PDB file of C-alpha atoms and ligand atoms in Angstrom:
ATOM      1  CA  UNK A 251      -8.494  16.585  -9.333  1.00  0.00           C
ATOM      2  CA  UNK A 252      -7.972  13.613 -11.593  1.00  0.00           C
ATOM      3  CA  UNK A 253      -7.731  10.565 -11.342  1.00  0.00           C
ATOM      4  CA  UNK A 254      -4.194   8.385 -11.491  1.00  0.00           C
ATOM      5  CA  UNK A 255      -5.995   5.177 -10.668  1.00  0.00           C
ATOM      6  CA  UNK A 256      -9.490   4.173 -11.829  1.00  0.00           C
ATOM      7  CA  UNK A 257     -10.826   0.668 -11.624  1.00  0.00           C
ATOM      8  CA  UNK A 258     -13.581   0.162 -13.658  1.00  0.00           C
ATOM      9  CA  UNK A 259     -16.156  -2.964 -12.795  1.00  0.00           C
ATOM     10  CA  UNK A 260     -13.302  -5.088 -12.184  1.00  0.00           C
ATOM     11  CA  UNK A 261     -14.304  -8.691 -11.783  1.00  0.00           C
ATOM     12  CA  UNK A 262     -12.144 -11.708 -11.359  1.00  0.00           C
ATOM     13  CA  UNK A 263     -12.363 -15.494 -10.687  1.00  0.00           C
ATOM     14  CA  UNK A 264      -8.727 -18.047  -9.945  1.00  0.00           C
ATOM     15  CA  UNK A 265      -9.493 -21.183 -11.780  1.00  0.00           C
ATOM     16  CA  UNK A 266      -8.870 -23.802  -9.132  1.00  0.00           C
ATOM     17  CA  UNK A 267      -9.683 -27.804  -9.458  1.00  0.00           C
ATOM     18  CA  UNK A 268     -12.611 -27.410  -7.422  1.00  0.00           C
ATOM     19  CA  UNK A 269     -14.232 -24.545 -10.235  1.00  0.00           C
ATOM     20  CA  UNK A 270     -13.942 -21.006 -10.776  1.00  0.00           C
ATOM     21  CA  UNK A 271     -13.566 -19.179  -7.635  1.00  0.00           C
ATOM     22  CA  UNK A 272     -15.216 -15.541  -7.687  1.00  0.00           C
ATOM     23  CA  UNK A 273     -12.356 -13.334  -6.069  1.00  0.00           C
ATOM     24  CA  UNK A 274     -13.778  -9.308  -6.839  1.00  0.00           C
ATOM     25  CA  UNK A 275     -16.937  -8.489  -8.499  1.00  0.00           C
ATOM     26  CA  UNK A 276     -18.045  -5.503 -10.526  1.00  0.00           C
ATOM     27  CA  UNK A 277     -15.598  -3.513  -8.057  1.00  0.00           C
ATOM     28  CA  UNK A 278     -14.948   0.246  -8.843  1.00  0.00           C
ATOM     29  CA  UNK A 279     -12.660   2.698  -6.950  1.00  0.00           C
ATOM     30  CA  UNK A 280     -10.852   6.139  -7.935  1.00  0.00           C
ATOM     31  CA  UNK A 281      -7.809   7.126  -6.556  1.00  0.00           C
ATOM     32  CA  UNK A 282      -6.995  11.061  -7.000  1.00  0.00           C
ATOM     33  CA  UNK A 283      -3.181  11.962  -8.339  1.00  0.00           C
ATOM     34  CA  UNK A 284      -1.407  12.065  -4.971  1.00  0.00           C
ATOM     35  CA  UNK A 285      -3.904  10.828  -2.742  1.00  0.00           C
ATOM     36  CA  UNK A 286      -3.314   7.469  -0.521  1.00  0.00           C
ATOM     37  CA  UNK A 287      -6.341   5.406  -0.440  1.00  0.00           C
ATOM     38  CA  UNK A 288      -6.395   2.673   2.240  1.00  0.00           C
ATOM     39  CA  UNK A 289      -8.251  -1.095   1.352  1.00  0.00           C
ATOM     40  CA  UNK A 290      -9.509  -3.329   4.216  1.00  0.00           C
ATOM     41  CA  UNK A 291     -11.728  -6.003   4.320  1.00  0.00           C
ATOM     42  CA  UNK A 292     -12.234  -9.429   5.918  1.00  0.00           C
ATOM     43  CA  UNK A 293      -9.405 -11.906   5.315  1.00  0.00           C
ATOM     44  CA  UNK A 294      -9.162 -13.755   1.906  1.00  0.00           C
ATOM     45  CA  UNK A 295     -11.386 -11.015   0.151  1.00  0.00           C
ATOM     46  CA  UNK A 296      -9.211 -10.425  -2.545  1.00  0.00           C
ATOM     47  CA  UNK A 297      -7.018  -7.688  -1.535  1.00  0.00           C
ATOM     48  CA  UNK A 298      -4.105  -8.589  -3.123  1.00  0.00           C
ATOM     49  CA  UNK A 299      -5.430  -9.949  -5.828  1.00  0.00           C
ATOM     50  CA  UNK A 300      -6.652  -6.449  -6.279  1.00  0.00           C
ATOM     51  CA  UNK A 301      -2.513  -4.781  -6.256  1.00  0.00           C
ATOM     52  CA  UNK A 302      -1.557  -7.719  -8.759  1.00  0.00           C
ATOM     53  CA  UNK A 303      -4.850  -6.195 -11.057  1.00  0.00           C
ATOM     54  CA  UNK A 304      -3.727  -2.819 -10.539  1.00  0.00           C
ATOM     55  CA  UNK A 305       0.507  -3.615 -10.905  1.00  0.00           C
ATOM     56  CA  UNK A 306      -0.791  -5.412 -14.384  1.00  0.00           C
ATOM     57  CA  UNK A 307       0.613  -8.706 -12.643  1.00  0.00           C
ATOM     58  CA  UNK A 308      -3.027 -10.386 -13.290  1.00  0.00           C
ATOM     59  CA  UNK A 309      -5.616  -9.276 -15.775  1.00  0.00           C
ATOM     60  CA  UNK A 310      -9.410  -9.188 -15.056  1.00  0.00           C
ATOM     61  CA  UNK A 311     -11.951 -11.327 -16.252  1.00  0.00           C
ATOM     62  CA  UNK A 312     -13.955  -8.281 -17.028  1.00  0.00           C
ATOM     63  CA  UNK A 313     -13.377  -4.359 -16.145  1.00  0.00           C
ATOM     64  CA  UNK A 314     -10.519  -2.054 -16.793  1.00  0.00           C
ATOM     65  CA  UNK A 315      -7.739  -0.425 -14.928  1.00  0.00           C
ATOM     66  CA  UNK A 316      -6.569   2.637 -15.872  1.00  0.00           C
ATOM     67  CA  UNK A 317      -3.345   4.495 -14.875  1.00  0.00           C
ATOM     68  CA  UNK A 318      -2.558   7.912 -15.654  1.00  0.00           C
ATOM     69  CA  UNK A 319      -5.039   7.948 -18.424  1.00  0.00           C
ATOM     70  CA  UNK A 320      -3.573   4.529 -19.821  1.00  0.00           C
ATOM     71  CA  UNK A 321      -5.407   1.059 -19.510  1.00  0.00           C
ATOM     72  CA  UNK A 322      -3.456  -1.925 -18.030  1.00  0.00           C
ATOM     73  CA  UNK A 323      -2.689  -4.349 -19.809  1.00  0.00           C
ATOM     74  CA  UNK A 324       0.541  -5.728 -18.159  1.00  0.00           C
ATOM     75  CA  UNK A 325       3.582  -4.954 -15.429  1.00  0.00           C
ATOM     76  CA  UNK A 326       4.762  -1.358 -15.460  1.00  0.00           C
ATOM     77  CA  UNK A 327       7.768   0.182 -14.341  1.00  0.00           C
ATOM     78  CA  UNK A 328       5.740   3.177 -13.206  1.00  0.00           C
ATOM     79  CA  UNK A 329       4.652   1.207 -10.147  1.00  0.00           C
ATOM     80  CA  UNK A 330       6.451   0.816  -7.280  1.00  0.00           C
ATOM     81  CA  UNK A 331       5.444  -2.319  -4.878  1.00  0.00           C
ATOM     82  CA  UNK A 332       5.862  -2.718  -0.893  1.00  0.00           C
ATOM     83  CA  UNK A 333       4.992  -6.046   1.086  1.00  0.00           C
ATOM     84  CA  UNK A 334       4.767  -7.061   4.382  1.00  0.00           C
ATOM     85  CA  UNK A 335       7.781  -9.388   4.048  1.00  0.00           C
ATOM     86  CA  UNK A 336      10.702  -6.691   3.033  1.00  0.00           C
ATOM     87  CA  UNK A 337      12.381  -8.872   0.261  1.00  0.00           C
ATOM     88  CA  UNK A 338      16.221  -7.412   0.396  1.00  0.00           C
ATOM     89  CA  UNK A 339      19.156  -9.136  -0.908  1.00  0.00           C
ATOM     90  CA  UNK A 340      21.517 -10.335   1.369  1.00  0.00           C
ATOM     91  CA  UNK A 341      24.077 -10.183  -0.841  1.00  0.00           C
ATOM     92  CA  UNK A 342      24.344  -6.453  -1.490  1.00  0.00           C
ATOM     93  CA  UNK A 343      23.754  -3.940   1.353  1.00  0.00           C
ATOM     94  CA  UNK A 344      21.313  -1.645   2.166  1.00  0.00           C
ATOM     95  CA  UNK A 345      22.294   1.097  -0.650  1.00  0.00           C
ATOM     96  CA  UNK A 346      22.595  -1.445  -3.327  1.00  0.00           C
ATOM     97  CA  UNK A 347      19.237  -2.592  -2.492  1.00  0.00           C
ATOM     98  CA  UNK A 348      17.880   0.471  -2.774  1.00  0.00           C
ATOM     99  CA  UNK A 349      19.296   1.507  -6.257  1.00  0.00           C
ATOM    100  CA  UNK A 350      18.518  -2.046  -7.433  1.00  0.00           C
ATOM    101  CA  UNK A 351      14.969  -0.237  -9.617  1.00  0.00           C
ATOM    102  CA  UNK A 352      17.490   2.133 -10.811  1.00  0.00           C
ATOM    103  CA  UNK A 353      19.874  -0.095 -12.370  1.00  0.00           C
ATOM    104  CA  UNK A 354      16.846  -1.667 -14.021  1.00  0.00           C
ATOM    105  CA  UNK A 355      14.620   1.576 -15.023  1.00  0.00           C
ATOM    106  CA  UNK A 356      17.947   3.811 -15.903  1.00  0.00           C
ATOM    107  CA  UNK A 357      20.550   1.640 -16.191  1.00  0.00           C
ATOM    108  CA  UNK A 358      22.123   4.994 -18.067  1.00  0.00           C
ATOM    109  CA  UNK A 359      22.223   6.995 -14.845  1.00  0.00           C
ATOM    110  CA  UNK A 360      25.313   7.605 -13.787  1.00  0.00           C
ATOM    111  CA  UNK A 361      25.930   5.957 -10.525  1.00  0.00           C
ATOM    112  CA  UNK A 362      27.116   8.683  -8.327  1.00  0.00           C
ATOM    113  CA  UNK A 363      23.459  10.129  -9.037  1.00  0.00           C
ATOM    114  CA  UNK A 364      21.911   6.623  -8.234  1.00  0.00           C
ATOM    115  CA  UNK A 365      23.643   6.719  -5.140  1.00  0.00           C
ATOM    116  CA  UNK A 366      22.678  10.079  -4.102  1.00  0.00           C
ATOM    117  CA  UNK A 367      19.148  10.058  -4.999  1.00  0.00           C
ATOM    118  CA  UNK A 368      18.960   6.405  -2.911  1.00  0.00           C
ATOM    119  CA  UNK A 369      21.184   8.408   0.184  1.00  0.00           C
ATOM    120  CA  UNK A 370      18.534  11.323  -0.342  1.00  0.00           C
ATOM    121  CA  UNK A 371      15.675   9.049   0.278  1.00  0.00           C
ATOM    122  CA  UNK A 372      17.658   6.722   3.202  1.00  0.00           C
ATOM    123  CA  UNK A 373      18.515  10.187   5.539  1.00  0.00           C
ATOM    124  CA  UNK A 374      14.459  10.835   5.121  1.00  0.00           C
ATOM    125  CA  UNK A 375      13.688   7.198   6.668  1.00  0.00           C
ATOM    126  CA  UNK A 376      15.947   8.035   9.186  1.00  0.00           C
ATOM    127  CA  UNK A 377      18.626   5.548   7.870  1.00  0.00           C
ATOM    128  CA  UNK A 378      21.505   7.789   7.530  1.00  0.00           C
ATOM    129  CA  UNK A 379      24.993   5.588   8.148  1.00  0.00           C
ATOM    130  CA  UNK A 380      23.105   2.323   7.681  1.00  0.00           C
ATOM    131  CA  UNK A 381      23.937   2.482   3.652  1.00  0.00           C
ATOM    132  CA  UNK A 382      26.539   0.176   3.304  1.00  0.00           C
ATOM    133  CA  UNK A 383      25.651  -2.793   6.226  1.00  0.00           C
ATOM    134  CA  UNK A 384      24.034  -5.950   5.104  1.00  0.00           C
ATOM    135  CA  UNK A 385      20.085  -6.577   5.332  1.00  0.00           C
ATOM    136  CA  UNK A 386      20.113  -8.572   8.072  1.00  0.00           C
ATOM    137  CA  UNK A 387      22.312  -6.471  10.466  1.00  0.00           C
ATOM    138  CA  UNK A 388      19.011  -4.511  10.315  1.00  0.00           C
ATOM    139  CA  UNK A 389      15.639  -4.653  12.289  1.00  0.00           C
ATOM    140  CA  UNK A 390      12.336  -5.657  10.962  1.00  0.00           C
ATOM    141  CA  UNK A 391      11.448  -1.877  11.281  1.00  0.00           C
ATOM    142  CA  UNK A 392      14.734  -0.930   9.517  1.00  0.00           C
ATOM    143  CA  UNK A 393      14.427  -3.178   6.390  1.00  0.00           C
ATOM    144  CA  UNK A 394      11.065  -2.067   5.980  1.00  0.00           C
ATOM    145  CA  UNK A 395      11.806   1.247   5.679  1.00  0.00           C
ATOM    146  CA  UNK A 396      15.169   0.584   3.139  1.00  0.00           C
ATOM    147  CA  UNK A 397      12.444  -1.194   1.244  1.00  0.00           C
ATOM    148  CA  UNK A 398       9.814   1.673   1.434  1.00  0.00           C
ATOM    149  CA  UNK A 399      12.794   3.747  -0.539  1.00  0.00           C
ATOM    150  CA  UNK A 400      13.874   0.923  -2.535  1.00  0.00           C
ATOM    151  CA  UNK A 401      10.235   0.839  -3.770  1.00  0.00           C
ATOM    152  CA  UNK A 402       9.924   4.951  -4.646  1.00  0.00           C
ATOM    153  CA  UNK A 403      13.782   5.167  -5.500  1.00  0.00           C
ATOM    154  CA  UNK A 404      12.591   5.740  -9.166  1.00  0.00           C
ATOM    155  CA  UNK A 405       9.935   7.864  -8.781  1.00  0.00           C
ATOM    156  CA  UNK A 406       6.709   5.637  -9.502  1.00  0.00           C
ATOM    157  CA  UNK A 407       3.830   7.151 -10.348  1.00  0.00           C
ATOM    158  CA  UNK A 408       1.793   4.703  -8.066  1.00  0.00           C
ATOM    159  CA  UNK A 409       3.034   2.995  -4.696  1.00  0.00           C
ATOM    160  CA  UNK A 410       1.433  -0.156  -4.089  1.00  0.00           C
ATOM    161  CA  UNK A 411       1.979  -1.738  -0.620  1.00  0.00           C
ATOM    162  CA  UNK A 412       0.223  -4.601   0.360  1.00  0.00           C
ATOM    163  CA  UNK A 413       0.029  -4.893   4.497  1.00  0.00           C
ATOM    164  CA  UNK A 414       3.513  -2.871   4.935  1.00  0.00           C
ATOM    165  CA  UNK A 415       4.029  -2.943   8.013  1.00  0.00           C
ATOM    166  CA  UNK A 416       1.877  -6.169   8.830  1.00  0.00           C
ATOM    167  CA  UNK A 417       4.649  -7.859  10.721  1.00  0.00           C
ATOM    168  CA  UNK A 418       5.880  -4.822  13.111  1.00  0.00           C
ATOM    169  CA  UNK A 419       5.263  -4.050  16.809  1.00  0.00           C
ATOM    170  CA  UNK A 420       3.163  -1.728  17.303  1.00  0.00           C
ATOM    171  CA  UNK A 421       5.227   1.197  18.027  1.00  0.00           C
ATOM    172  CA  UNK A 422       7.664   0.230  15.584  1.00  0.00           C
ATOM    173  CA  UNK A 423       4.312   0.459  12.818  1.00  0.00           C
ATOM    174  CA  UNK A 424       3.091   4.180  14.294  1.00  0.00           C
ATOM    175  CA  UNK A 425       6.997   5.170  13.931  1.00  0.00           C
ATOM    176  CA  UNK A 426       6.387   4.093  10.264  1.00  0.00           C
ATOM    177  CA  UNK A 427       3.608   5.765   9.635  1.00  0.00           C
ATOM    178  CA  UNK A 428       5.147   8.818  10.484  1.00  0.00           C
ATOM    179  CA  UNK A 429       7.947   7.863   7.765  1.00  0.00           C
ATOM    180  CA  UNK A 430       5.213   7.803   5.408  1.00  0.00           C
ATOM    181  CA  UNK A 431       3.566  10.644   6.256  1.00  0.00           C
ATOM    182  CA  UNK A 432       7.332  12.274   5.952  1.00  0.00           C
ATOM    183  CA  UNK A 433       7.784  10.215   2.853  1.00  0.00           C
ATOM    184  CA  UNK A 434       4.543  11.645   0.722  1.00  0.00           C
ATOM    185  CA  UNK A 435       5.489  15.061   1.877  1.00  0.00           C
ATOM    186  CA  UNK A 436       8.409  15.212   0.114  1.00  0.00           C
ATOM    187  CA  UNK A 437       7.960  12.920  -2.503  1.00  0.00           C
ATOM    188  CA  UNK A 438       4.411  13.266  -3.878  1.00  0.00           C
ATOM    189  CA  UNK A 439       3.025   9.536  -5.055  1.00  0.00           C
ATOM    190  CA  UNK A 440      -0.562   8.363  -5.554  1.00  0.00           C
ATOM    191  CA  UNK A 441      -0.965   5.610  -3.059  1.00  0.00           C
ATOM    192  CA  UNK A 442      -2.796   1.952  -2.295  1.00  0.00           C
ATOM    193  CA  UNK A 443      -2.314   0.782   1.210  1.00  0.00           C
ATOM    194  CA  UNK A 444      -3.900  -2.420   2.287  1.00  0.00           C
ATOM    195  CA  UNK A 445      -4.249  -3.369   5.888  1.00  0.00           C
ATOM    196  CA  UNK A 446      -5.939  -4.914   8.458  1.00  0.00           C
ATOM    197  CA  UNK A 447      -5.194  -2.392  10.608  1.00  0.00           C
ATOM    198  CA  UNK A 448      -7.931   0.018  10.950  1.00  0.00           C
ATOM    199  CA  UNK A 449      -6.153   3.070  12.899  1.00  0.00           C
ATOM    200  CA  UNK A 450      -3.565   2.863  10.178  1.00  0.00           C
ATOM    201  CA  UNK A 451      -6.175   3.163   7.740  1.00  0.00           C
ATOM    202  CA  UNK A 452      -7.664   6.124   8.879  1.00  0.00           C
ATOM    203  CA  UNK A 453      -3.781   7.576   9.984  1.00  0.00           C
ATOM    204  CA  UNK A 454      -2.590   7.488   6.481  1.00  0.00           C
ATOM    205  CA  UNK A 455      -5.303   7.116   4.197  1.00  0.00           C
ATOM    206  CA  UNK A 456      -7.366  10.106   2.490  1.00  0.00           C
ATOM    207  CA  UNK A 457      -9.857   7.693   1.506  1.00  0.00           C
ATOM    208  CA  UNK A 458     -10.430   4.509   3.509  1.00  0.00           C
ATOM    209  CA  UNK A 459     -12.310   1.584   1.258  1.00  0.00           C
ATOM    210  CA  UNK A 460     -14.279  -1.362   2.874  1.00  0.00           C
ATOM    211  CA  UNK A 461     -14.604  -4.761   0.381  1.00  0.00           C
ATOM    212  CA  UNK A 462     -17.301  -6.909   1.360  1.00  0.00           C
ATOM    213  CA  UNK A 463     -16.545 -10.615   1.821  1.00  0.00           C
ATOM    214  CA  UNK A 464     -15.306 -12.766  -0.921  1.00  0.00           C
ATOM    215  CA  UNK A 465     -16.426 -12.245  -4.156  1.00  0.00           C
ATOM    216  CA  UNK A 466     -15.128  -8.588  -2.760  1.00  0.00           C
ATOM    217  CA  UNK A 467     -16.989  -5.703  -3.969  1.00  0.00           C
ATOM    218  CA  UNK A 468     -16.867  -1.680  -2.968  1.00  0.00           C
ATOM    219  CA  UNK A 469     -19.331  -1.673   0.322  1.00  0.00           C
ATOM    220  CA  UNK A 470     -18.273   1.449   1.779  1.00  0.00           C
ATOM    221  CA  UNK A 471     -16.141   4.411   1.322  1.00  0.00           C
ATOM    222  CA  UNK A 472     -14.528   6.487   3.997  1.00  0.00           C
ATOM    223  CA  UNK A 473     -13.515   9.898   3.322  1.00  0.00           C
ATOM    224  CA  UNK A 474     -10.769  10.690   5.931  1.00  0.00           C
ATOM    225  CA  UNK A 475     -11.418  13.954   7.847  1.00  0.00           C
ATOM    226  CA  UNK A 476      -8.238  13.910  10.121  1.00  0.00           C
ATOM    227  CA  UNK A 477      -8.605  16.793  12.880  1.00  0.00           C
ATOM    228  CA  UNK A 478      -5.754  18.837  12.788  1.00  0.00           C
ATOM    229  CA  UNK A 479      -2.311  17.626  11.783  1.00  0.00           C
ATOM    230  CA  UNK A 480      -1.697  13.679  11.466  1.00  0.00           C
ATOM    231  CA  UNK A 481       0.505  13.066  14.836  1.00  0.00           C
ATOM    232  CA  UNK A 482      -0.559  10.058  16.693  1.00  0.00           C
ATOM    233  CA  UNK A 483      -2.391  11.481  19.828  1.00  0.00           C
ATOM    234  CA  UNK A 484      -4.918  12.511  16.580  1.00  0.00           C
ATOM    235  CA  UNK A 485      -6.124   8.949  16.653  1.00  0.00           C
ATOM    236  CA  UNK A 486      -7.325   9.921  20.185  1.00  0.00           C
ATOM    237  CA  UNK A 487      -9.517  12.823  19.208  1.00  0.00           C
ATOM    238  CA  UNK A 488     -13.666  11.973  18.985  1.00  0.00           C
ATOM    239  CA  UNK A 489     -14.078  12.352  15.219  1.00  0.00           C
ATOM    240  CA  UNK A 490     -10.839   9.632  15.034  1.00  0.00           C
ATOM    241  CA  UNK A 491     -12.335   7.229  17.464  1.00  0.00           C
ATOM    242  CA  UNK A 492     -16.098   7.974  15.066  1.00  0.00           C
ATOM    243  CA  UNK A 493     -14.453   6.798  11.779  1.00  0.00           C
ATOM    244  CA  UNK A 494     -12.971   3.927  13.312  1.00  0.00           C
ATOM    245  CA  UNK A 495     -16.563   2.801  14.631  1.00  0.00           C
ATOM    246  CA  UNK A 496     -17.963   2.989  11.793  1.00  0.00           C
ATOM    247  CA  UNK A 497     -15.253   1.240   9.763  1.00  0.00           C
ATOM    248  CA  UNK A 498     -15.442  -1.916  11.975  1.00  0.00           C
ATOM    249  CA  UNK A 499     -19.301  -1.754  11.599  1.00  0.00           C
ATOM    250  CA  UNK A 500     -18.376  -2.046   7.996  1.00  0.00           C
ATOM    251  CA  UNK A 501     -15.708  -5.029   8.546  1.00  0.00           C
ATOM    252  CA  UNK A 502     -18.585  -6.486  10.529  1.00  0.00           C
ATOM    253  CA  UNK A 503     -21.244  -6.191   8.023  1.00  0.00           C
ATOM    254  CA  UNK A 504     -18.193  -7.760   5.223  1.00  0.00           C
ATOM    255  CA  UNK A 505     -17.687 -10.618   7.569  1.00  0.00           C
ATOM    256  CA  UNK A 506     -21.576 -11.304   8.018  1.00  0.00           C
ATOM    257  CA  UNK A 507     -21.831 -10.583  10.852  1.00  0.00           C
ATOM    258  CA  UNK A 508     -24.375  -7.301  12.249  1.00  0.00           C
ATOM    259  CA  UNK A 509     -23.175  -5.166  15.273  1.00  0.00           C
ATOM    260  CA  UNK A 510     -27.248  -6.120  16.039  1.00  0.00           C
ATOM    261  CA  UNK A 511     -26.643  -9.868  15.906  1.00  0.00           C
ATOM    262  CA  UNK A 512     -23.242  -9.343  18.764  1.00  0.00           C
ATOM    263  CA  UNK A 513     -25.912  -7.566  21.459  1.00  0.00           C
TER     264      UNK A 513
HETATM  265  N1  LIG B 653      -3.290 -17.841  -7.879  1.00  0.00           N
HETATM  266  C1  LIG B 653      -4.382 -18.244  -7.240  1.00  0.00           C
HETATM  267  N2  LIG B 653      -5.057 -19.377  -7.606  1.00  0.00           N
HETATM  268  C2  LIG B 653      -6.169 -19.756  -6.976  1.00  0.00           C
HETATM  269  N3  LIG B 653      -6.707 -19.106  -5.932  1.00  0.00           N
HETATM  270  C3  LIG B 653      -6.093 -17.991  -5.504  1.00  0.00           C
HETATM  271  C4  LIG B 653      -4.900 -17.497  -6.134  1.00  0.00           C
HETATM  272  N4  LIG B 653      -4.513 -16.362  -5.476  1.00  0.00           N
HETATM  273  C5  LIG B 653      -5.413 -16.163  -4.511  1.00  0.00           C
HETATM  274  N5  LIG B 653      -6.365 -17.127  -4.517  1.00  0.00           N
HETATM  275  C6  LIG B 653      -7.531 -17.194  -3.631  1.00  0.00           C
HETATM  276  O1  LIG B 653      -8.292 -16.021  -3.849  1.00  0.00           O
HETATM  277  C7  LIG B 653      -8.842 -15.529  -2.636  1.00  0.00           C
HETATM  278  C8  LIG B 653      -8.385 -14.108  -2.400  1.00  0.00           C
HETATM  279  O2  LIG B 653      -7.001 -14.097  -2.150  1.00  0.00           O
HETATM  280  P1  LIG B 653      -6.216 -12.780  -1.762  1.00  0.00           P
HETATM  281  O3  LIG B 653      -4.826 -13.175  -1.458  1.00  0.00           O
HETATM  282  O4  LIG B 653      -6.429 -11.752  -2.807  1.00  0.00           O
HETATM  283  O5  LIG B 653      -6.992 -12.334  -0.424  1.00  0.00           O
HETATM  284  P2  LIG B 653      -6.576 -11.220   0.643  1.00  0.00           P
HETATM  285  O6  LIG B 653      -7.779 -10.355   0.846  1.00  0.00           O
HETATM  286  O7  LIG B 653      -5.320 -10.551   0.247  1.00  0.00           O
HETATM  287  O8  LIG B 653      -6.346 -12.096   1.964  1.00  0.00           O
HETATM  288  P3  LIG B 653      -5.503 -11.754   3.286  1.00  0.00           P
HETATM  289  O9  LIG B 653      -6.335 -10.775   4.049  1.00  0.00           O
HETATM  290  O10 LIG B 653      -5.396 -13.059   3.981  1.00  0.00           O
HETATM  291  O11 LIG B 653      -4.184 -11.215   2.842  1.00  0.00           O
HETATM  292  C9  LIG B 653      -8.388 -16.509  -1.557  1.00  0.00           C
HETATM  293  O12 LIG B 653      -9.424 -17.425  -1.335  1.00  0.00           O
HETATM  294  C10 LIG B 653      -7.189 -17.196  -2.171  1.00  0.00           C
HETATM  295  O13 LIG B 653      -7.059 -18.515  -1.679  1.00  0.00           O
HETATM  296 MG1  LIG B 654      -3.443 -10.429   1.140  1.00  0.00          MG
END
């Protein structure tokens, strides 16, 4: 399989009054075409420093990214971006929204085919007959997933999302992740999830990646055996409730702090 994403001994510092400030160091990762590779690590790491490397929003001190066989060297259109804050505008509704990357990427499209690949994408979110009200006569849960579509409305080659679905309840989050799950299947996109949340991780990710604390390198790397099909009550099952040990043995070790040193 190749690779869509390759980071390659990516290092980078902020310049701040105080000095440099070592964010990541030396850190390498692969991401197969069509796989979704989850990031965690301790708070302040550098994980989304990391998307802005990888969107070509930052460039690194040292190290390459590469995207389908092209370095980075700035923003792409081929990258679509989700945050934990949904950023909608109020002043157009939920279908305008969602074409809005279409307007910019193929502004030659006619719009009855903007319109129906953005309707397409809305009835697989579950947001059929929502299209035309206004952001805010959603929920949190809602405008999260119009701006899940909004973000693969023109067919990225990478998603980028950057603690998605950070601010949801948790049932609201595992409904989402069964969006996504719904999402990929249809729509096949390589994928960078970072979270703090380390069920999610193993729920959607192929790959799960621990940094280590700040300056953030690769400490650990989780391939994601899911037993059976990826339904919730999964999460349940032994060889879940392993990974997820071992992962926050890993987010212990980032922190500095030793499973050994808690006893
Ligand atoms: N533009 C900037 N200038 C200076 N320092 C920055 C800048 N952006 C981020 N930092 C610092 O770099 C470090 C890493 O930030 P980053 O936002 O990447 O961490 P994070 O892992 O995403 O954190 P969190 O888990 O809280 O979301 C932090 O100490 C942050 O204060
Ligand atoms: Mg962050």
């Amino acid at each position: 399989m190749t690779n869509l994403i390759e980071i390659k001994g990516v290092t980078h510092a902020f310049q701040t009054p105080n000095g440099p400030l070592p964010v990541l160091d030396d850190l390498n990762m692969e991401v197969p075409e069509g796989e979704l590779c989850a990031v965690v690590g301790p708070s302040g790491c550098g994980k989304s420093t990391l998307t802005r490397l990888i969107a070509g929003l930052l460039k690194p001190d040292a190290g390459e990214v590469w995207l389908h066989g092209e370095q980075v060297r700035e923003p792409r259109n081929t990258v679509g971006m989700a945050f934990q804050n949904p950023v909608l505008l109020e002043w157009r509704t939920i279908l305008q929204n969602v074409i809005l990357p279409l307007e910019i990427v193929a502004p030659k499209m006619p719009k009855a085919e903007k319109e129906a690949r953005a309707l397409e994408l809305l009835a697989l979110v579950g947001l059929e007959g929502f299209e035309d009200k206004r952001p805010s006569a959603l929920s949190g849960g809602m405008r999260q997933r119009a701006s899940l579509c909004r973000a693969i409305v023109h067919k990225p080659d990478v998603l980028i999302m950057d603690e998605p679905f950070g601010a949801l309840d948790a049932f609201t989050r595992e409904d989402l992740w069964q969006t996504m799950h719904a999402l990929r299947e249809k729509e096949p996109f390589t994928s960078v999830l970072i979270t703090h949340d380390l069920r999610e991780s193993v729920f959607l990710g192929d790959q799960v990646i621990v940094l280590s604390g700040r300056p953030a390198t690769r400490q650990f790397i989780l391939d994601v055996a899911f037993p059976g099909p990826r339904v919730i009550d999964g999460l349940f099952a032994t060889e879940c409730v392993d990974m997820l040990h071992t992962l926050r043995d890993q987010i212990r070790i980032a922190q500095g702090r030793t499973t050994e040193e808690e006893k």
